Amino acid sequence: MSLKESSWVPNLGVKGWGVTACCIGFYIFYNFFNNASNTLFGVLTEMYGWQTTDMSFAVTAGGWASLLGIVAFGALGRKIGARNVSIVGLLLNVVAFIILAFATTFPMFAFGVILFFVTMVAYAVIGLGMLGSSWFPHKKGIFMGMATMGMTICGAAINPIILACAGSPIGISALFWGCAALCAILAVCMLFVKNNPEEAGAYPDNDRSVSREQLDAEFAAAQEYKKNSPWTLAKVLRTPQTWLIGFGWGFAMMAASGTMALLVPSLMSFGHDQLFVVGLLASMWPAGLLGHYLIGVIDQKIGTKKTTIVVILLQMLASLLVLFAGASPVVCAASVALLMFAISGNANVCMSMTTTVFGRQDFETAWSPIQVVYNVLNFAGVSVMAVVMANFGPQSIMVAGPVLCVLALILVFACSDKQIASKVAEA
């Protein structure tokens, strides 16, 4: 990759941008129910009388069940490749959304939600990670910065869409039919995507400084290496970096997801009106969108480990500003913007660090176990913060977040960013 290339204007190539566009679509669904719950649960309660707590439990159960999906689809992905495992997940998500479109009983709704979560990880975790590490082994920060924008796009658009669907002749089922259609379109698009840029006549990182002959020779050597790589799952699980990435980056996301989930009651405890806080959440999404992009740029410039430290420090600063000056509306607005910026960047760095440490060819073996650990902590964020709030009050969330961030920083500092796997030349 040319050192003169600008990190500010991503040069991913036409085919690389096509892969990235699909992955932006994948990330629209990554936090779908977390983003939709603010209005969807109210609509469904009004329609069917279902309790918010019951629907929240279904979402939580789906999140935990998706850990099994990560293991299963991780193994499947290693056998059939990123493209095919993504298509399988997307088609199963079509089924899940059709079930939700017809759901008029709570058990049917819960089944559709759990099926969605278990199969969504096939493309939004396994497929996306494999594609990113293969197509952009050195530009993975920029790639993830672009791909994770789908999360913020969903967060900004989903609630108005839900309200529009609820008021339409078809009703809320229109939302789920639309989601099924989008998943079907993405599945069709994936038919034109190759697992590796070399198979598509493109270049990893769109780096055209090597000849096609040299690239083909290197790709053949890499494929041969993968057949007999010493980095088996057992070896990955014995490697400290696996656990340092899973827990270090996971604790940072636990703090982020838990704080965001309970931000409304926490800020209200500092004397703010509920509408004011909800308004902040609805209006600060551009800060999140900027975070995806800018943290990707920073990753490219200074490396993933240093970038992660910056992200965690920004999360801490956002919480501490509220803790010490939360009565000020201006401080709260700045803190919410900063938190959204940091959380968006947080979504980028785990995949990027896994690629940094394990390299392109051994990424897929390491990615599944790291994601299981990471998401155990990610999904537990809401529960952990809820327990803290129940025992110590809403303002204590702004203490618990920084404490978790300090724990994350210790593990991140302890994790070496030296590449230890995918040593093709040594194979």
CSV table of C-alpha atoms in Angstrom, one decimal:
chain,number,residue,atom,x,y,z
A,1,MET,CA,0.0,0.0,0.0
A,2,SER,CA,1.4,3.4,-1.0
A,3,LEU,CA,2.5,5.5,2.0
A,4,LYS,CA,1.4,8.6,0.1
A,5,GLU,CA,-2.2,7.4,0.0
A,6,SER,CA,-4.5,9.6,2.0
A,7,SER,CA,-6.3,8.0,5.0
A,8,TRP,CA,-9.0,10.7,4.8
A,9,VAL,CA,-10.4,9.7,1.4
A,10,PRO,CA,-10.7,5.9,1.5
A,11,ASN,CA,-9.4,4.3,-1.7
A,12,LEU,CA,-11.0,0.9,-1.6
A,13,GLY,CA,-11.5,0.3,-5.3
A,14,VAL,CA,-14.8,-0.2,-7.2
A,15,LYS,CA,-15.1,-3.8,-6.2
A,16,GLY,CA,-13.9,-3.1,-2.7
A,17,TRP,CA,-16.6,-0.4,-2.3
A,18,GLY,CA,-19.2,-3.0,-3.5
A,19,VAL,CA,-18.2,-5.3,-0.7
A,20,THR,CA,-18.2,-2.4,1.8
A,21,ALA,CA,-21.7,-1.4,0.6
A,22,CYS,CA,-23.0,-4.9,1.3
A,23,CYS,CA,-21.5,-4.8,4.7
A,24,ILE,CA,-23.1,-1.4,5.5
A,25,GLY,CA,-26.4,-3.2,4.8
A,26,PHE,CA,-25.3,-6.0,7.1
A,27,TYR,CA,-24.8,-3.6,10.0
A,28,ILE,CA,-28.2,-2.1,9.6
A,29,PHE,CA,-29.5,-5.3,11.2
A,30,TYR,CA,-26.7,-5.7,13.8
A,31,ASN,CA,-28.4,-3.6,16.4
A,32,PHE,CA,-31.8,-3.6,14.8
A,33,PHE,CA,-34.0,-4.5,17.8
A,34,ASN,CA,-32.0,-2.3,20.2
A,35,ASN,CA,-32.7,0.7,17.9
A,36,ALA,CA,-36.3,-0.3,17.2
A,37,SER,CA,-37.4,-1.0,20.7
A,38,ASN,CA,-38.0,2.6,21.6
A,39,THR,CA,-41.1,2.8,19.4
A,40,LEU,CA,-41.8,-0.8,18.3
A,41,PHE,CA,-42.6,-2.1,21.7
A,42,GLY,CA,-45.1,0.6,22.3
A,43,VAL,CA,-46.8,-0.1,19.0
A,44,LEU,CA,-47.0,-3.8,19.7
A,45,THR,CA,-48.3,-3.3,23.3
A,46,GLU,CA,-51.1,-1.1,21.9
A,47,MET,CA,-51.9,-3.7,19.2
A,48,TYR,CA,-51.7,-6.9,21.2
A,49,GLY,CA,-51.2,-6.0,24.8
A,50,TRP,CA,-47.8,-7.6,25.1
A,51,GLN,CA,-45.7,-6.3,28.0
A,52,THR,CA,-42.5,-4.4,27.3
A,53,THR,CA,-40.7,-6.5,29.8
A,54,ASP,CA,-41.6,-9.7,28.0
A,55,MET,CA,-40.6,-8.3,24.6
A,56,SER,CA,-37.3,-7.1,26.2
A,57,PHE,CA,-36.7,-10.6,27.5
A,58,ALA,CA,-37.2,-12.0,24.1
A,59,VAL,CA,-34.6,-9.6,22.7
A,60,THR,CA,-32.2,-10.5,25.5
A,61,ALA,CA,-32.7,-14.2,25.0
A,62,GLY,CA,-32.1,-13.7,21.3
A,63,GLY,CA,-28.9,-11.9,22.0
A,64,TRP,CA,-27.6,-14.6,24.2
A,65,ALA,CA,-28.7,-17.4,21.8
A,66,SER,CA,-26.8,-15.6,19.0
A,67,LEU,CA,-23.6,-16.7,20.8
A,68,LEU,CA,-24.4,-20.2,19.7
A,69,GLY,CA,-25.0,-18.8,16.2
A,70,ILE,CA,-21.5,-17.3,16.2
A,71,VAL,CA,-20.0,-20.7,17.0
A,72,ALA,CA,-22.1,-22.6,14.5
A,73,PHE,CA,-21.8,-20.2,11.6
A,74,GLY,CA,-18.1,-19.6,12.4
A,75,ALA,CA,-17.5,-23.3,11.8
A,76,LEU,CA,-19.8,-23.2,8.7
A,77,GLY,CA,-18.0,-20.1,7.4
A,78,ARG,CA,-14.6,-21.8,7.5
A,79,LYS,CA,-16.1,-24.6,5.3
A,80,ILE,CA,-18.2,-22.7,2.8
A,81,GLY,CA,-16.7,-19.2,2.8
A,82,ALA,CA,-17.8,-15.7,3.8
A,83,ARG,CA,-20.1,-15.2,0.8
A,84,ASN,CA,-22.1,-18.4,1.2
A,85,VAL,CA,-22.4,-18.2,5.0
A,86,SER,CA,-23.7,-14.6,4.6
A,87,ILE,CA,-26.3,-15.7,2.1
A,88,VAL,CA,-27.4,-18.5,4.4
A,89,GLY,CA,-27.8,-16.0,7.2
A,90,LEU,CA,-29.7,-13.5,5.1
A,91,LEU,CA,-32.1,-16.1,3.7
A,92,LEU,CA,-32.8,-17.3,7.3
A,93,ASN,CA,-33.4,-13.7,8.3
A,94,VAL,CA,-36.0,-13.4,5.5
A,95,VAL,CA,-37.8,-16.4,7.1
A,96,ALA,CA,-37.5,-14.7,10.6
A,97,PHE,CA,-38.9,-11.4,9.3
A,98,ILE,CA,-41.8,-13.2,7.6
A,99,ILE,CA,-42.6,-14.9,10.8
A,100,LEU,CA,-42.6,-11.6,12.6
A,101,ALA,CA,-44.8,-10.1,9.9
A,102,PHE,CA,-47.5,-12.7,10.6
A,103,ALA,CA,-46.9,-12.8,14.4
A,104,THR,CA,-50.1,-12.1,16.3
A,105,THR,CA,-49.2,-14.1,19.4
A,106,PHE,CA,-46.3,-13.5,21.7
A,107,PRO,CA,-44.7,-17.0,21.4
A,108,MET,CA,-44.6,-16.5,17.6
A,109,PHE,CA,-43.1,-13.0,18.0
A,110,ALA,CA,-40.5,-14.4,20.4
A,111,PHE,CA,-39.6,-17.3,18.1
A,112,GLY,CA,-39.1,-14.8,15.2
A,113,VAL,CA,-36.9,-12.6,17.3
A,114,ILE,CA,-34.7,-15.4,18.5
A,115,LEU,CA,-34.4,-16.9,15.0
A,116,PHE,CA,-33.4,-13.4,13.7
A,117,PHE,CA,-30.6,-13.0,16.3
A,118,VAL,CA,-29.2,-16.5,15.9
A,119,THR,CA,-29.0,-16.2,12.1
A,120,MET,CA,-28.1,-12.5,11.8
A,121,VAL,CA,-24.6,-13.2,13.1
A,122,ALA,CA,-23.9,-15.4,10.1
A,123,TYR,CA,-23.5,-12.3,7.9
A,124,ALA,CA,-23.2,-9.3,10.4
A,125,VAL,CA,-20.4,-11.0,12.5
A,126,ILE,CA,-18.9,-14.0,10.7
A,127,GLY,CA,-19.4,-13.1,7.0
A,128,LEU,CA,-18.5,-9.4,7.5
A,129,GLY,CA,-15.4,-10.1,9.6
A,130,MET,CA,-14.1,-12.7,7.1
A,131,LEU,CA,-14.8,-10.3,4.1
A,132,GLY,CA,-13.1,-7.4,5.9
A,133,SER,CA,-10.0,-9.3,6.8
A,134,SER,CA,-9.6,-10.7,3.3
A,135,TRP,CA,-10.4,-7.7,1.3
A,136,PHE,CA,-8.8,-5.1,3.6
A,137,PRO,CA,-6.0,-6.7,5.7
A,138,HIS,CA,-4.3,-3.4,6.2
A,139,LYS,CA,-7.2,-1.0,5.7
A,140,LYS,CA,-9.5,-2.9,8.1
A,141,GLY,CA,-10.0,0.2,10.3
A,142,ILE,CA,-11.2,2.3,7.3
A,143,PHE,CA,-13.4,-0.6,6.2
A,144,MET,CA,-15.0,-1.1,9.6
A,145,GLY,CA,-15.5,2.7,9.9
A,146,MET,CA,-17.5,2.6,6.7
A,147,ALA,CA,-19.3,-0.7,7.4
A,148,THR,CA,-20.5,0.2,10.9
A,149,MET,CA,-22.2,3.3,9.6
A,150,GLY,CA,-25.1,1.0,9.0
A,151,MET,CA,-25.7,0.9,12.8
A,152,THR,CA,-26.1,4.6,13.0
A,153,ILE,CA,-28.1,4.9,9.8
A,154,CYS,CA,-30.5,2.3,11.3
A,155,GLY,CA,-30.6,4.2,14.6
A,156,ALA,CA,-31.5,7.5,12.9
A,157,ALA,CA,-34.1,6.1,10.5
A,158,ILE,CA,-35.8,3.1,12.2
A,159,ASN,CA,-38.1,4.8,14.6
A,160,PRO,CA,-39.7,7.2,12.1
A,161,ILE,CA,-40.1,4.2,9.7
A,162,ILE,CA,-41.8,2.2,12.5
A,163,LEU,CA,-44.3,5.0,13.1
A,164,ALA,CA,-45.0,5.4,9.4
A,165,CYS,CA,-45.6,1.7,9.0
A,166,ALA,CA,-47.8,1.6,12.1
A,167,GLY,CA,-50.0,4.2,10.4
A,168,SER,CA,-50.1,2.6,7.0
A,169,PRO,CA,-52.9,0.3,5.7
A,170,ILE,CA,-50.7,-2.8,6.2
A,171,GLY,CA,-49.7,-1.8,9.7
A,172,ILE,CA,-46.6,-2.8,11.5
A,173,SER,CA,-46.2,-5.9,9.5
A,174,ALA,CA,-45.1,-3.6,6.7
A,175,LEU,CA,-41.9,-3.0,8.6
A,176,PHE,CA,-41.0,-6.7,8.8
A,177,TRP,CA,-41.9,-7.3,5.1
A,178,GLY,CA,-39.6,-4.4,4.2
A,179,CYS,CA,-36.8,-5.9,6.3
A,180,ALA,CA,-37.4,-9.3,4.6
A,181,ALA,CA,-37.1,-7.6,1.2
A,182,LEU,CA,-33.9,-5.8,2.1
A,183,CYS,CA,-32.3,-9.1,3.4
A,184,ALA,CA,-33.4,-10.8,0.1
A,185,ILE,CA,-31.8,-8.0,-1.9
A,186,LEU,CA,-28.6,-8.2,0.1
A,187,ALA,CA,-28.6,-12.0,-0.5
A,188,VAL,CA,-28.8,-11.5,-4.3
A,189,CYS,CA,-26.1,-8.8,-4.2
A,190,MET,CA,-23.8,-11.3,-2.3
A,191,LEU,CA,-24.1,-13.7,-5.3
A,192,PHE,CA,-21.7,-11.3,-7.1
A,193,VAL,CA,-19.2,-11.0,-4.2
A,194,LYS,CA,-16.1,-13.1,-4.0
A,195,ASN,CA,-14.5,-14.3,-0.7
A,196,ASN,CA,-11.2,-12.9,-1.7
A,197,PRO,CA,-10.2,-9.9,-3.9
A,198,GLU,CA,-7.8,-12.1,-5.9
A,199,GLU,CA,-10.8,-14.2,-7.0
A,200,ALA,CA,-12.5,-11.1,-8.2
A,201,GLY,CA,-9.6,-9.8,-10.2
A,202,ALA,CA,-9.0,-7.1,-7.5
A,203,TYR,CA,-6.2,-6.4,-5.1
A,204,PRO,CA,-6.2,-6.6,-1.2
A,205,ASP,CA,-6.5,-3.1,0.1
A,206,ASN,CA,-6.8,-2.0,-3.6
A,207,ASP,CA,-3.0,-2.0,-3.5
A,208,ARG,CA,-1.9,-2.1,-7.1
A,209,SER,CA,1.8,-1.8,-6.4
A,210,VAL,CA,2.4,-5.5,-7.0
A,211,SER,CA,2.0,-7.3,-10.3
A,212,ARG,CA,-0.9,-9.6,-11.0
A,213,GLU,CA,1.6,-12.5,-11.3
A,214,GLN,CA,3.1,-11.8,-7.9
A,215,LEU,CA,-0.3,-11.4,-6.4
A,216,ASP,CA,-1.5,-14.7,-7.8
A,217,ALA,CA,1.6,-16.4,-6.5
A,218,GLU,CA,1.2,-14.9,-3.0
A,219,PHE,CA,-2.5,-15.9,-3.0
A,220,ALA,CA,-1.7,-19.5,-3.9
A,221,ALA,CA,0.9,-19.7,-1.2
A,222,ALA,CA,-1.6,-18.2,1.3
A,223,GLN,CA,-4.3,-20.7,0.4
A,224,GLU,CA,-1.8,-23.6,0.7
A,225,TYR,CA,-0.8,-22.2,4.1
A,226,LYS,CA,-4.5,-22.1,5.3
A,227,LYS,CA,-4.8,-25.9,4.6
A,228,ASN,CA,-2.1,-26.7,7.2
A,229,SER,CA,-2.0,-23.6,9.4
A,230,PRO,CA,-0.6,-24.3,12.8
A,231,TRP,CA,-3.2,-21.9,14.2
A,232,THR,CA,-5.9,-24.4,15.1
A,233,LEU,CA,-8.9,-23.5,17.3
A,234,ALA,CA,-7.1,-25.2,20.2
A,235,LYS,CA,-4.0,-23.1,19.7
A,236,VAL,CA,-6.1,-19.9,19.4
A,237,LEU,CA,-7.8,-20.7,22.7
A,238,ARG,CA,-4.4,-21.2,24.4
A,239,THR,CA,-3.2,-17.8,23.2
A,240,PRO,CA,-3.4,-14.9,25.7
A,241,GLN,CA,-4.2,-12.3,22.9
A,242,THR,CA,-7.5,-14.2,22.2
A,243,TRP,CA,-8.7,-13.5,25.7
A,244,LEU,CA,-7.2,-10.1,26.1
A,245,ILE,CA,-9.0,-8.9,22.9
A,246,GLY,CA,-12.3,-10.6,23.9
A,247,PHE,CA,-12.3,-9.3,27.4
A,248,GLY,CA,-10.5,-6.0,26.9
A,249,TRP,CA,-12.5,-4.8,23.9
A,250,GLY,CA,-15.6,-6.5,25.4
A,251,PHE,CA,-15.5,-4.6,28.7
A,252,ALA,CA,-15.3,-1.4,26.8
A,253,MET,CA,-18.4,-2.3,24.8
A,254,MET,CA,-20.2,-3.5,28.0
A,255,ALA,CA,-19.7,0.1,29.4
A,256,ALA,CA,-20.8,1.6,26.1
A,257,SER,CA,-23.9,-0.5,25.6
A,258,GLY,CA,-25.0,-0.4,29.2
A,259,THR,CA,-24.6,3.3,29.5
A,260,MET,CA,-26.5,4.0,26.3
A,261,ALA,CA,-29.4,1.7,27.2
A,262,LEU,CA,-30.0,3.5,30.5
A,263,LEU,CA,-29.0,7.0,29.4
A,264,VAL,CA,-32.6,8.4,29.7
A,265,PRO,CA,-33.2,7.5,33.4
A,266,SER,CA,-29.6,8.4,34.2
A,267,LEU,CA,-29.8,11.9,32.7
A,268,MET,CA,-33.3,12.5,34.1
A,269,SER,CA,-31.8,11.9,37.6
A,270,PHE,CA,-29.7,15.0,37.1
A,271,GLY,CA,-32.8,17.0,36.7
A,272,HIS,CA,-33.6,16.9,33.0
A,273,ASP,CA,-36.9,16.3,31.3
A,274,GLN,CA,-37.5,13.0,29.5
A,275,LEU,CA,-38.4,14.8,26.3
A,276,PHE,CA,-35.1,16.7,26.4
A,277,VAL,CA,-33.1,13.6,26.8
A,278,VAL,CA,-35.0,11.7,24.1
A,279,GLY,CA,-34.5,14.7,21.9
A,280,LEU,CA,-30.7,14.6,22.5
A,281,LEU,CA,-30.6,10.9,21.5
A,282,ALA,CA,-32.6,11.6,18.3
A,283,SER,CA,-30.6,14.7,17.3
A,284,MET,CA,-27.0,13.6,18.1
A,285,TRP,CA,-26.8,10.7,15.5
A,286,PRO,CA,-24.5,12.8,13.2
A,287,ALA,CA,-21.8,12.6,16.0
A,288,GLY,CA,-22.1,8.8,15.8
A,289,LEU,CA,-21.8,8.9,12.0
A,290,LEU,CA,-18.7,11.0,12.3
A,291,GLY,CA,-17.3,8.6,14.9
A,292,HIS,CA,-17.5,5.6,12.5
A,293,TYR,CA,-15.5,7.5,9.9
A,294,LEU,CA,-13.0,9.4,12.0
A,295,ILE,CA,-12.1,6.5,14.3
A,296,GLY,CA,-11.4,4.5,11.1
A,297,VAL,CA,-9.1,7.2,9.9
A,298,ILE,CA,-7.3,7.4,13.2
A,299,ASP,CA,-7.0,3.6,13.2
A,300,GLN,CA,-5.3,3.8,9.8
A,301,LYS,CA,-2.9,6.5,11.0
A,302,ILE,CA,-1.8,5.4,14.5
A,303,GLY,CA,-2.8,1.7,14.7
A,304,THR,CA,-5.7,-0.1,16.4
A,305,LYS,CA,-4.4,-0.5,19.9
A,306,LYS,CA,-3.7,3.3,20.3
A,307,THR,CA,-7.0,4.0,18.6
A,308,THR,CA,-8.8,1.8,21.1
A,309,ILE,CA,-7.2,3.6,24.0
A,310,VAL,CA,-8.4,6.9,22.6
A,311,VAL,CA,-12.0,5.6,22.2
A,312,ILE,CA,-12.1,4.3,25.7
A,313,LEU,CA,-10.8,7.5,27.1
A,314,LEU,CA,-13.5,9.4,25.2
A,315,GLN,CA,-16.1,7.1,26.7
A,316,MET,CA,-14.8,7.8,30.2
A,317,LEU,CA,-14.7,11.5,29.6
A,318,ALA,CA,-18.4,11.5,28.4
A,319,SER,CA,-19.5,9.8,31.6
A,320,LEU,CA,-17.4,11.9,33.9
A,321,LEU,CA,-18.7,15.1,32.4
A,322,VAL,CA,-22.2,14.1,33.3
A,323,LEU,CA,-21.1,12.9,36.7
A,324,PHE,CA,-19.6,16.2,37.7
A,325,ALA,CA,-21.6,18.7,35.7
A,326,GLY,CA,-24.7,16.8,34.6
A,327,ALA,CA,-27.2,19.5,35.7
A,328,SER,CA,-26.1,21.6,32.8
A,329,PRO,CA,-28.1,21.0,29.5
A,330,VAL,CA,-25.1,22.1,27.5
A,331,VAL,CA,-22.8,19.6,29.2
A,332,CYS,CA,-25.4,16.8,28.7
A,333,ALA,CA,-25.7,17.6,25.1
A,334,ALA,CA,-21.9,17.5,24.6
A,335,SER,CA,-21.6,14.3,26.6
A,336,VAL,CA,-24.3,12.5,24.6
A,337,ALA,CA,-22.6,13.6,21.3
A,338,LEU,CA,-19.2,12.4,22.7
A,339,LEU,CA,-20.7,9.1,23.9
A,340,MET,CA,-22.2,8.4,20.5
A,341,PHE,CA,-19.0,9.3,18.8
A,342,ALA,CA,-17.0,7.0,21.0
A,343,ILE,CA,-19.5,4.1,20.8
A,344,SER,CA,-19.4,4.3,17.0
A,345,GLY,CA,-15.7,4.1,17.1
A,346,ASN,CA,-15.9,1.2,19.6
A,347,ALA,CA,-17.8,-0.8,17.1
A,348,ASN,CA,-14.9,-0.6,14.7
A,349,VAL,CA,-11.9,-1.7,16.7
A,350,CYS,CA,-12.4,-5.3,17.8
A,351,MET,CA,-12.4,-6.7,14.3
A,352,SER,CA,-9.5,-4.5,13.4
A,353,MET,CA,-7.4,-5.7,16.3
A,354,THR,CA,-8.2,-9.3,15.6
A,355,THR,CA,-6.9,-8.8,12.1
A,356,THR,CA,-3.8,-7.0,13.4
A,357,VAL,CA,-2.9,-9.8,15.7
A,358,PHE,CA,-3.9,-12.9,13.8
A,359,GLY,CA,-3.5,-11.7,10.2
A,360,ARG,CA,-5.6,-12.3,7.1
A,361,GLN,CA,-5.3,-16.1,6.8
A,362,ASP,CA,-5.9,-17.0,10.5
A,363,PHE,CA,-8.5,-14.4,11.2
A,364,GLU,CA,-11.4,-16.7,10.6
A,365,THR,CA,-10.2,-19.2,13.2
A,366,ALA,CA,-9.7,-16.6,15.9
A,367,TRP,CA,-12.7,-14.4,15.1
A,368,SER,CA,-15.4,-16.8,16.4
A,369,PRO,CA,-14.0,-17.4,20.0
A,370,ILE,CA,-13.2,-13.7,20.3
A,371,GLN,CA,-16.7,-12.7,19.3
A,372,VAL,CA,-18.3,-15.1,21.8
A,373,VAL,CA,-16.4,-13.6,24.7
A,374,TYR,CA,-16.9,-10.1,23.3
A,375,ASN,CA,-20.6,-10.4,22.9
A,376,VAL,CA,-21.1,-12.2,26.3
A,377,LEU,CA,-19.9,-8.9,27.8
A,378,ASN,CA,-21.7,-6.7,25.2
A,379,PHE,CA,-25.1,-8.3,25.8
A,380,ALA,CA,-24.6,-8.2,29.6
A,381,GLY,CA,-24.0,-4.5,29.5
A,382,VAL,CA,-27.7,-3.6,30.0
A,383,SER,CA,-28.2,-6.1,32.8
A,384,VAL,CA,-25.0,-5.1,34.7
A,385,MET,CA,-25.9,-1.4,34.5
A,386,ALA,CA,-29.5,-2.2,35.5
A,387,VAL,CA,-28.2,-4.0,38.7
A,388,VAL,CA,-25.9,-1.0,39.4
A,389,MET,CA,-28.8,1.4,39.0
A,390,ALA,CA,-31.2,-0.6,41.2
A,391,ASN,CA,-28.7,-0.8,44.0
A,392,PHE,CA,-27.0,2.6,43.8
A,393,GLY,CA,-29.3,4.9,41.9
A,394,PRO,CA,-29.4,6.2,38.3
A,395,GLN,CA,-26.4,8.5,38.7
A,396,SER,CA,-24.2,5.6,39.6
A,397,ILE,CA,-24.2,4.6,35.9
A,398,MET,CA,-21.8,7.4,35.3
A,399,VAL,CA,-19.4,5.9,37.8
A,400,ALA,CA,-19.8,2.3,36.7
A,401,GLY,CA,-19.1,3.1,33.1
A,402,PRO,CA,-15.6,4.7,33.8
A,403,VAL,CA,-14.8,1.8,36.2
A,404,LEU,CA,-15.5,-0.7,33.4
A,405,CYS,CA,-13.4,1.4,31.1
A,406,VAL,CA,-10.4,1.4,33.4
A,407,LEU,CA,-10.7,-2.4,33.5
A,408,ALA,CA,-10.8,-2.5,29.7
A,409,LEU,CA,-7.8,-0.2,29.5
A,410,ILE,CA,-5.7,-2.5,31.7
A,411,LEU,CA,-6.4,-5.4,29.4
A,412,VAL,CA,-5.9,-3.3,26.2
A,413,PHE,CA,-2.5,-2.1,27.4
A,414,ALA,CA,-1.6,-5.7,28.2
A,415,CYS,CA,-2.5,-6.9,24.7
A,416,SER,CA,0.4,-6.8,22.2
A,417,ASP,CA,-0.5,-5.6,18.8
A,418,LYS,CA,2.3,-7.6,17.1
A,419,GLN,CA,1.1,-10.0,14.4
A,420,ILE,CA,1.6,-13.6,15.7
A,421,ALA,CA,-0.2,-15.6,13.1
A,422,SER,CA,-0.7,-15.9,9.2
A,423,LYS,CA,3.1,-16.2,8.8
A,424,VAL,CA,2.7,-17.5,5.2
A,425,ALA,CA,6.3,-17.1,4.3
A,426,GLU,CA,7.3,-19.3,7.2
A,427,ALA,CA,4.8,-22.0,6.4
